[in-house]
PDB file of C-alpha atoms and ligand atoms in Angstrom:
ATOM      1  CA  MET A  82      70.666  51.202  32.055  1.00 60.00           C
ATOM      2  CA  LYS A  83      70.201  47.478  32.422  1.00 76.00           C
ATOM      3  CA  LYS A  84      66.937  46.133  31.028  1.00 87.00           C
ATOM      4  CA  PRO A  85      64.722  44.561  33.706  1.00 90.00           C
ATOM      5  CA  ARG A  86      64.871  40.797  33.335  1.00 94.00           C
ATOM      6  CA  VAL A  87      61.528  38.993  33.357  1.00 96.00           C
ATOM      7  CA  LEU A  88      61.295  35.242  33.804  1.00 97.00           C
ATOM      8  CA  ILE A  89      58.166  33.886  32.097  1.00 97.00           C
ATOM      9  CA  VAL A  90      57.100  30.480  33.411  1.00 98.00           C
ATOM     10  CA  GLU A  91      54.418  29.328  30.996  1.00 96.00           C
ATOM     11  CA  ASP A  92      53.885  25.993  29.235  1.00 95.00           C
ATOM     12  CA  GLU A  93      51.798  27.369  26.370  1.00 94.00           C
ATOM     13  CA  SER A  94      54.337  28.565  23.834  1.00 95.00           C
ATOM     14  CA  ALA A  95      51.907  30.823  21.962  1.00 93.00           C
ATOM     15  CA  ILE A  96      51.130  32.786  25.131  1.00 92.00           C
ATOM     16  CA  ALA A  97      54.772  32.854  26.238  1.00 95.00           C
ATOM     17  CA  GLU A  98      55.803  34.094  22.806  1.00 95.00           C
ATOM     18  CA  LEU A  99      53.208  36.859  22.838  1.00 93.00           C
ATOM     19  CA  ILE A 100      54.272  37.986  26.314  1.00 94.00           C
ATOM     20  CA  ALA A 101      57.958  37.878  25.369  1.00 96.00           C
ATOM     21  CA  VAL A 102      57.418  39.962  22.228  1.00 96.00           C
ATOM     22  CA  ASN A 103      55.542  42.596  24.192  1.00 94.00           C
ATOM     23  CA  LEU A 104      58.104  42.685  26.973  1.00 95.00           C
ATOM     24  CA  ARG A 105      60.950  43.095  24.521  1.00 95.00           C
ATOM     25  CA  HIS A 106      59.028  45.840  22.755  1.00 94.00           C
ATOM     26  CA  ASN A 107      58.647  47.648  26.109  1.00 92.00           C
ATOM     27  CA  GLY A 108      62.324  47.538  26.996  1.00 92.00           C
ATOM     28  CA  PHE A 109      62.401  44.370  29.096  1.00 94.00           C
ATOM     29  CA  ASP A 110      64.600  41.325  28.796  1.00 95.00           C
ATOM     30  CA  PRO A 111      62.326  38.244  28.773  1.00 97.00           C
ATOM     31  CA  ILE A 112      63.474  34.685  29.517  1.00 96.00           C
ATOM     32  CA  TRP A 113      61.092  31.796  28.952  1.00 97.00           C
ATOM     33  CA  SER A 114      60.804  28.560  30.931  1.00 97.00           C
ATOM     34  CA  GLU A 115      58.214  25.901  30.137  1.00 97.00           C
ATOM     35  CA  ASP A 116      58.000  24.385  33.594  1.00 96.00           C
ATOM     36  CA  GLY A 117      59.152  24.624  37.191  1.00 96.00           C
ATOM     37  CA  ASP A 118      62.326  22.626  36.698  1.00 96.00           C
ATOM     38  CA  SER A 119      63.685  24.751  33.885  1.00 96.00           C
ATOM     39  CA  ALA A 120      62.558  27.916  35.730  1.00 97.00           C
ATOM     40  CA  GLN A 121      64.522  26.731  38.750  1.00 96.00           C
ATOM     41  CA  ARG A 122      67.619  26.299  36.585  1.00 95.00           C
ATOM     42  CA  GLU A 123      67.192  29.867  35.325  1.00 94.00           C
ATOM     43  CA  LEU A 124      66.834  31.156  38.885  1.00 94.00           C
ATOM     44  CA  ASP A 125      69.927  29.248  39.974  1.00 91.00           C
ATOM     45  CA  ALA A 126      71.877  30.884  37.158  1.00 90.00           C
ATOM     46  CA  VAL A 127      70.644  34.503  37.101  1.00 89.00           C
ATOM     47  CA  LEU A 128      68.009  36.155  39.261  1.00 90.00           C
ATOM     48  CA  PRO A 129      65.309  38.002  37.300  1.00 93.00           C
ATOM     49  CA  ASP A 130      63.715  41.299  38.374  1.00 92.00           C
ATOM     50  CA  VAL A 131      60.199  39.878  38.042  1.00 94.00           C
ATOM     51  CA  ILE A 132      58.677  36.411  37.620  1.00 96.00           C
ATOM     52  CA  LEU A 133      55.532  35.940  35.531  1.00 96.00           C
ATOM     53  CA  LEU A 134      54.216  32.617  36.764  1.00 96.00           C
ATOM     54  CA  ASP A 135      51.461  30.611  35.132  1.00 94.00           C
ATOM     55  CA  TRP A 136      49.099  28.850  37.523  1.00 90.00           C
ATOM     56  CA  MET A 137      48.489  25.721  35.447  1.00 89.00           C
ATOM     57  CA  LEU A 138      51.806  24.084  34.617  1.00 93.00           C
ATOM     58  CA  PRO A 139      52.874  20.498  33.948  1.00 93.00           C
ATOM     59  CA  GLY A 140      54.617  19.099  37.033  1.00 93.00           C
ATOM     60  CA  GLN A 141      54.669  21.565  39.892  1.00 93.00           C
ATOM     61  CA  SER A 142      51.850  24.110  39.745  1.00 92.00           C
ATOM     62  CA  GLY A 143      52.447  27.827  39.824  1.00 93.00           C
ATOM     63  CA  LEU A 144      51.034  27.904  43.300  1.00 91.00           C
ATOM     64  CA  VAL A 145      53.556  25.351  44.580  1.00 94.00           C
ATOM     65  CA  LEU A 146      56.391  27.179  42.825  1.00 96.00           C
ATOM     66  CA  ALA A 147      55.381  30.564  44.270  1.00 94.00           C
ATOM     67  CA  ARG A 148      55.387  29.092  47.745  1.00 93.00           C
ATOM     68  CA  LYS A 149      58.758  27.428  47.160  1.00 95.00           C
ATOM     69  CA  TRP A 150      60.429  30.577  45.799  1.00 94.00           C
ATOM     70  CA  ARG A 151      59.003  32.694  48.587  1.00 89.00           C
ATOM     71  CA  GLY A 152      60.467  30.298  51.113  1.00 89.00           C
ATOM     72  CA  ASP A 153      63.929  30.414  49.545  1.00 89.00           C
ATOM     73  CA  ALA A 154      66.226  33.173  50.843  1.00 84.00           C
ATOM     74  CA  ARG A 155      67.729  33.650  47.384  1.00 87.00           C
ATOM     75  CA  THR A 156      64.439  34.233  45.590  1.00 89.00           C
ATOM     76  CA  LYS A 157      62.093  35.481  48.281  1.00 84.00           C
ATOM     77  CA  THR A 158      62.248  39.166  47.385  1.00 83.00           C
ATOM     78  CA  ILE A 159      61.651  38.742  43.647  1.00 89.00           C
ATOM     79  CA  PRO A 160      58.193  40.015  42.710  1.00 91.00           C
ATOM     80  CA  ILE A 161      55.909  37.256  41.424  1.00 92.00           C
ATOM     81  CA  LEU A 162      52.935  37.952  39.170  1.00 92.00           C
ATOM     82  CA  MET A 163      50.623  34.960  38.820  1.00 90.00           C
ATOM     83  CA  LEU A 164      49.007  34.352  35.456  1.00 89.00           C
ATOM     84  CA  THR A 165      45.709  32.622  35.880  1.00 83.00           C
ATOM     85  CA  ALA A 166      42.760  31.646  33.724  1.00 77.00           C
ATOM     86  CA  ARG A 167      40.620  31.467  36.809  1.00 64.00           C
ATOM     87  CA  GLY A 168      38.698  34.458  37.959  1.00 63.00           C
ATOM     88  CA  ASP A 169      37.593  32.973  41.235  1.00 64.00           C
ATOM     89  CA  GLU A 170      38.274  34.986  44.340  1.00 67.00           C
ATOM     90  CA  PRO A 171      39.457  31.977  46.436  1.00 70.00           C
ATOM     91  CA  ASP A 172      42.100  31.214  43.795  1.00 72.00           C
ATOM     92  CA  LYS A 173      43.348  34.774  43.795  1.00 70.00           C
ATOM     93  CA  VAL A 174      43.580  34.681  47.562  1.00 73.00           C
ATOM     94  CA  ALA A 175      45.412  31.340  47.403  1.00 77.00           C
ATOM     95  CA  GLY A 176      47.899  32.847  44.949  1.00 75.00           C
ATOM     96  CA  LEU A 177      48.513  35.852  47.166  1.00 75.00           C
ATOM     97  CA  ASP A 178      48.783  33.620  50.224  1.00 77.00           C
ATOM     98  CA  ALA A 179      51.410  31.557  48.427  1.00 80.00           C
ATOM     99  CA  GLY A 180      53.462  34.727  48.112  1.00 79.00           C
ATOM    100  CA  ALA A 181      52.495  36.170  44.732  1.00 84.00           C
ATOM    101  CA  ASP A 182      52.617  39.970  44.654  1.00 82.00           C
ATOM    102  CA  ASP A 183      49.759  40.289  42.209  1.00 82.00           C
ATOM    103  CA  TYR A 184      47.866  38.231  39.657  1.00 81.00           C
ATOM    104  CA  ILE A 185      46.732  38.736  36.097  1.00 85.00           C
ATOM    105  CA  THR A 186      43.656  36.914  34.879  1.00 84.00           C
ATOM    106  CA  LYS A 187      43.804  35.522  31.342  1.00 82.00           C
ATOM    107  CA  PRO A 188      42.946  36.823  28.853  1.00 82.00           C
ATOM    108  CA  PHE A 189      44.702  40.072  29.672  1.00 84.00           C
ATOM    109  CA  SER A 190      45.722  43.061  27.608  1.00 86.00           C
ATOM    110  CA  THR A 191      49.350  43.930  27.018  1.00 86.00           C
ATOM    111  CA  GLN A 192      48.773  47.297  28.624  1.00 87.00           C
ATOM    112  CA  GLU A 193      47.385  45.727  31.763  1.00 87.00           C
ATOM    113  CA  MET A 194      50.311  43.326  31.988  1.00 89.00           C
ATOM    114  CA  MET A 195      52.867  46.111  31.496  1.00 89.00           C
ATOM    115  CA  ALA A 196      51.149  48.305  34.069  1.00 86.00           C
ATOM    116  CA  ARG A 197      51.215  45.525  36.637  1.00 86.00           C
ATOM    117  CA  ILE A 198      54.829  44.648  35.989  1.00 89.00           C
ATOM    118  CA  ARG A 199      55.820  48.291  36.343  1.00 86.00           C
ATOM    119  CA  ALA A 200      53.783  48.571  39.537  1.00 82.00           C
ATOM    120  CA  VAL A 201      55.526  45.641  41.236  1.00 83.00           C
ATOM    121  CA  LEU A 202      58.919  46.942  40.137  1.00 82.00           C
ATOM    122  CA  ARG A 203      58.094  50.381  41.543  1.00 75.00           C
ATOM    123  CA  ARG A 204      57.027  48.889  44.837  1.00 71.00           C
ATOM    124  CA  ARG A 205      60.312  47.013  45.087  1.00 66.00           C
ATOM    125  CA  THR A 206      62.334  50.190  44.829  1.00 58.00           C
ATOM    126  CA  PRO A 207      61.025  52.474  47.533  1.00 53.00           C
ATOM    127  CA  ASP A 208      62.183  56.037  47.791  1.00 52.00           C
ATOM    128  CA  ARG A 209      65.417  56.293  49.734  1.00 54.00           C
ATOM    129  CA  ALA A 210      66.599  59.833  50.142  1.00 57.00           C
ATOM    130  CA  SER A 211      70.098  60.271  51.566  1.00 66.00           C
ATOM    131  CA  GLU A 212      70.369  64.040  52.107  1.00 74.00           C
ATOM    132  CA  ALA A 213      69.820  65.711  55.456  1.00 86.00           C
ATOM    133  CA  VAL A 214      66.530  67.544  55.417  1.00 89.00           C
ATOM    134  CA  SER A 215      64.820  70.081  57.645  1.00 89.00           C
ATOM    135  CA  VAL A 216      61.187  71.147  57.856  1.00 91.00           C
ATOM    136  CA  GLY A 217      59.891  73.585  60.456  1.00 89.00           C
ATOM    137  CA  GLY A 218      61.982  72.825  63.553  1.00 90.00           C
ATOM    138  CA  LEU A 219      62.553  69.212  62.541  1.00 94.00           C
ATOM    139  CA  ASN A 220      65.901  67.981  61.299  1.00 94.00           C
ATOM    140  CA  LEU A 221      66.638  64.532  59.930  1.00 94.00           C
ATOM    141  CA  ASP A 222      69.935  63.110  58.753  1.00 91.00           C
ATOM    142  CA  PRO A 223      69.546  59.736  57.002  1.00 84.00           C
ATOM    143  CA  VAL A 224      73.306  59.089  57.057  1.00 79.00           C
ATOM    144  CA  THR A 225      73.790  59.435  60.808  1.00 84.00           C
ATOM    145  CA  HIS A 226      70.188  58.314  61.467  1.00 86.00           C
ATOM    146  CA  ARG A 227      69.604  61.336  63.728  1.00 92.00           C
ATOM    147  CA  VAL A 228      66.430  63.309  64.203  1.00 95.00           C
ATOM    148  CA  SER A 229      66.092  66.487  66.220  1.00 95.00           C
ATOM    149  CA  TRP A 230      63.420  69.024  67.091  1.00 94.00           C
ATOM    150  CA  HIS A 231      64.840  72.547  67.458  1.00 93.00           C
ATOM    151  CA  GLY A 232      68.220  70.982  68.140  1.00 92.00           C
ATOM    152  CA  ALA A 233      67.029  68.512  70.771  1.00 94.00           C
ATOM    153  CA  PRO A 234      67.693  64.897  69.743  1.00 95.00           C
ATOM    154  CA  LEU A 235      64.705  62.538  69.381  1.00 96.00           C
ATOM    155  CA  LYS A 236      64.474  58.766  69.456  1.00 94.00           C
ATOM    156  CA  LEU A 237      62.545  57.088  66.637  1.00 92.00           C
ATOM    157  CA  GLY A 238      61.896  53.461  65.764  1.00 89.00           C
ATOM    158  CA  PRO A 239      63.167  52.264  62.354  1.00 86.00           C
ATOM    159  CA  THR A 240      59.775  52.405  60.635  1.00 87.00           C
ATOM    160  CA  GLU A 241      58.967  55.817  62.097  1.00 92.00           C
ATOM    161  CA  PHE A 242      62.350  57.016  60.890  1.00 92.00           C
ATOM    162  CA  LYS A 243      61.679  55.834  57.328  1.00 90.00           C
ATOM    163  CA  LEU A 244      58.206  57.319  57.414  1.00 94.00           C
ATOM    164  CA  LEU A 245      59.470  60.685  58.640  1.00 95.00           C
ATOM    165  CA  ASN A 246      62.281  60.623  56.087  1.00 92.00           C
ATOM    166  CA  PHE A 247      59.764  60.196  53.283  1.00 91.00           C
ATOM    167  CA  LEU A 248      57.354  62.822  54.640  1.00 94.00           C
ATOM    168  CA  MET A 249      60.129  65.370  55.148  1.00 93.00           C
ATOM    169  CA  ASN A 250      61.375  64.837  51.624  1.00 88.00           C
ATOM    170  CA  HIS A 251      57.861  65.388  50.281  1.00 88.00           C
ATOM    171  CA  PRO A 252      56.429  68.078  52.578  1.00 88.00           C
ATOM    172  CA  GLU A 253      53.166  69.969  52.164  1.00 88.00           C
ATOM    173  CA  ARG A 254      51.793  67.195  49.998  1.00 89.00           C
ATOM    174  CA  VAL A 255      49.040  64.827  51.061  1.00 91.00           C
ATOM    175  CA  HIS A 256      49.929  61.133  50.863  1.00 92.00           C
ATOM    176  CA  SER A 257      47.303  58.417  50.961  1.00 90.00           C
ATOM    177  CA  ARG A 258      47.900  55.373  53.127  1.00 89.00           C
ATOM    178  CA  ALA A 259      48.384  53.258  49.991  1.00 83.00           C
ATOM    179  CA  GLN A 260      51.015  55.680  48.684  1.00 85.00           C
ATOM    180  CA  LEU A 261      52.843  55.623  52.004  1.00 89.00           C
ATOM    181  CA  LEU A 262      52.824  51.807  51.967  1.00 85.00           C
ATOM    182  CA  ASP A 263      54.317  51.844  48.478  1.00 79.00           C
ATOM    183  CA  LYS A 264      56.915  54.490  49.211  1.00 81.00           C
ATOM    184  CA  VAL A 265      57.927  53.703  52.786  1.00 85.00           C
ATOM    185  CA  TRP A 266      57.282  49.992  53.235  1.00 80.00           C
ATOM    186  CA  GLY A 267      57.995  49.224  49.583  1.00 71.00           C
ATOM    187  CA  ASP A 268      58.241  45.488  49.454  1.00 57.00           C
ATOM    188  CA  HIS A 269      55.502  44.661  51.924  1.00 50.00           C
ATOM    189  CA  VAL A 270      52.526  45.570  49.822  1.00 53.00           C
ATOM    190  CA  PHE A 271      50.069  43.384  51.667  1.00 63.00           C
ATOM    191  CA  ILE A 272      50.394  45.200  54.942  1.00 69.00           C
ATOM    192  CA  GLU A 273      47.027  46.587  55.911  1.00 78.00           C
ATOM    193  CA  GLU A 274      46.512  50.284  55.501  1.00 80.00           C
ATOM    194  CA  ARG A 275      45.747  50.794  59.162  1.00 83.00           C
ATOM    195  CA  THR A 276      49.353  49.806  59.902  1.00 85.00           C
ATOM    196  CA  VAL A 277      50.193  53.232  58.506  1.00 90.00           C
ATOM    197  CA  ASP A 278      47.942  54.842  61.107  1.00 93.00           C
ATOM    198  CA  VAL A 279      49.675  52.943  63.893  1.00 91.00           C
ATOM    199  CA  HIS A 280      53.102  54.151  62.782  1.00 93.00           C
ATOM    200  CA  VAL A 281      51.932  57.716  62.234  1.00 96.00           C
ATOM    201  CA  LYS A 282      50.624  57.714  65.782  1.00 95.00           C
ATOM    202  CA  ARG A 283      53.945  56.401  67.103  1.00 95.00           C
ATOM    203  CA  LEU A 284      55.812  58.924  64.996  1.00 97.00           C
ATOM    204  CA  ARG A 285      53.800  61.801  66.447  1.00 96.00           C
ATOM    205  CA  GLU A 286      54.426  60.551  69.961  1.00 95.00           C
ATOM    206  CA  ALA A 287      58.157  60.241  69.310  1.00 96.00           C
ATOM    207  CA  LEU A 288      58.298  63.760  67.867  1.00 96.00           C
ATOM    208  CA  GLY A 289      56.686  65.324  70.925  1.00 94.00           C
ATOM    209  CA  ALA A 290      55.775  68.937  70.150  1.00 93.00           C
ATOM    210  CA  GLY A 291      57.101  68.406  66.638  1.00 94.00           C
ATOM    211  CA  GLY A 292      54.375  65.824  66.122  1.00 94.00           C
ATOM    212  CA  ALA A 293      52.048  68.708  65.290  1.00 93.00           C
ATOM    213  CA  LEU A 294      53.777  68.948  61.911  1.00 94.00           C
ATOM    214  CA  VAL A 295      52.277  65.602  60.901  1.00 95.00           C
ATOM    215  CA  GLU A 296      48.733  66.414  59.897  1.00 94.00           C
ATOM    216  CA  THR A 297      45.831  64.108  59.244  1.00 94.00           C
ATOM    217  CA  VAL A 298      43.888  65.062  56.156  1.00 91.00           C
ATOM    218  CA  ARG A 299      40.548  63.505  56.809  1.00 89.00           C
ATOM    219  CA  GLY A 300      39.467  60.915  54.264  1.00 86.00           C
ATOM    220  CA  VAL A 301      42.690  61.344  52.276  1.00 90.00           C
ATOM    221  CA  GLY A 302      45.802  60.598  54.284  1.00 92.00           C
ATOM    222  CA  TYR A 303      48.708  62.412  55.882  1.00 95.00           C
ATOM    223  CA  ARG A 304      50.836  65.455  55.269  1.00 94.00           C
ATOM    224  CA  LEU A 305      53.917  66.913  56.863  1.00 94.00           C
ATOM    225  CA  THR A 306      53.669  70.666  56.959  1.00 92.00           C
ATOM    226  CA  ALA A 307      55.772  73.512  58.269  1.00 87.00           C
ATOM    227  CA  GLN A 308      52.542  75.470  58.693  1.00 80.00           C
ATOM    228  CA  ALA A 309      51.342  73.138  61.385  1.00 63.00           C
ATOM    229  CA  VAL A 310      48.055  73.749  63.044  1.00 46.00           C
ATOM    230  CA  ALA A 311      48.063  73.987  66.822  1.00 40.00           C
ATOM    231  CA  GLN A 312      45.386  71.374  67.293  1.00 41.00           C
ATOM    232  CA  VAL A 313      46.339  67.968  66.034  1.00 41.00           C
ATOM    233  CA  GLU A 314      44.155  64.980  66.652  1.00 38.00           C
ATOM    234  CA  SER A 315      45.968  62.267  68.536  1.00 40.00           C
ATOM    235  CA  GLN A 316      43.750  59.486  67.189  1.00 40.00           C
ATOM    236  CA  PRO A 317      43.081  60.273  63.534  1.00 45.00           C
ATOM    237  CA  ARG A 318      41.090  57.131  62.695  1.00 44.00           C
ATOM    238  CA  VAL A 319      38.560  57.427  65.452  1.00 45.00           C
ATOM    239  CA  ALA A 320      35.728  59.600  64.264  1.00 46.00           C
ATOM    240  CA  ALA A 321      34.533  60.701  67.672  1.00 47.00           C
ATOM    241  CA  PRO A 322      31.164  62.447  67.657  1.00 50.00           C
ATOM    242  CA  GLN A 323      31.456  66.128  68.438  1.00 49.00           C
ATOM    243  CA  ALA A 324      29.943  66.936  71.807  1.00 44.00           C
TER     244      ALA A 324
HETATM  245 CA1   CA B 275      49.417  26.758  31.467  1.00 51.12          CA
END
């Protein structure tokens, strides 16, 4: 298996060296650039799997570079982890706004850095099952993109299809909204969690009677179950007082 390539953009050689040693030790392939210009040359040559981007750099700042690479079709899907000495909330927000996927505040532990790199890599490779699957009376074929309920074809939007595909491949298990964002949306980690609720609602509507298989587990998330209960709330997030 190919080692994940990590581009380190960091002007302080001692820090870059330390990061590189740890990455290599953990099975990654680190490349080091001292500034934005040399990082750009690396990106033009070979695309990395992750970019570790220092905030304070000579020449263009990390913030400017993140924005630039996010705006470029060639580099826009590469996960960017900002390295920053600042702990201020506005700076973190600015980094995320510029397109960074996450940030690590210096000084950081090797374990924390590795965990965050693995997390962004995981989020970039969402689950994509390709086998036809059936749960209860629901059938889904990812190859032909067809869904049916007891043989009757159903029409689903693309997001609802992906969501159902994931739920059907992991039935009877409860998935939190954050897990669904990771697994179904994958590369759009900054979508708000209530987006999940919106799509679950649409999915239930599209499934008609089969929508009863998608259960809300209060305070936890959602589950697809063949042992569906008859009564399914249509608006899971609204905690209506019981009359
Ligand atoms: Ca620096």
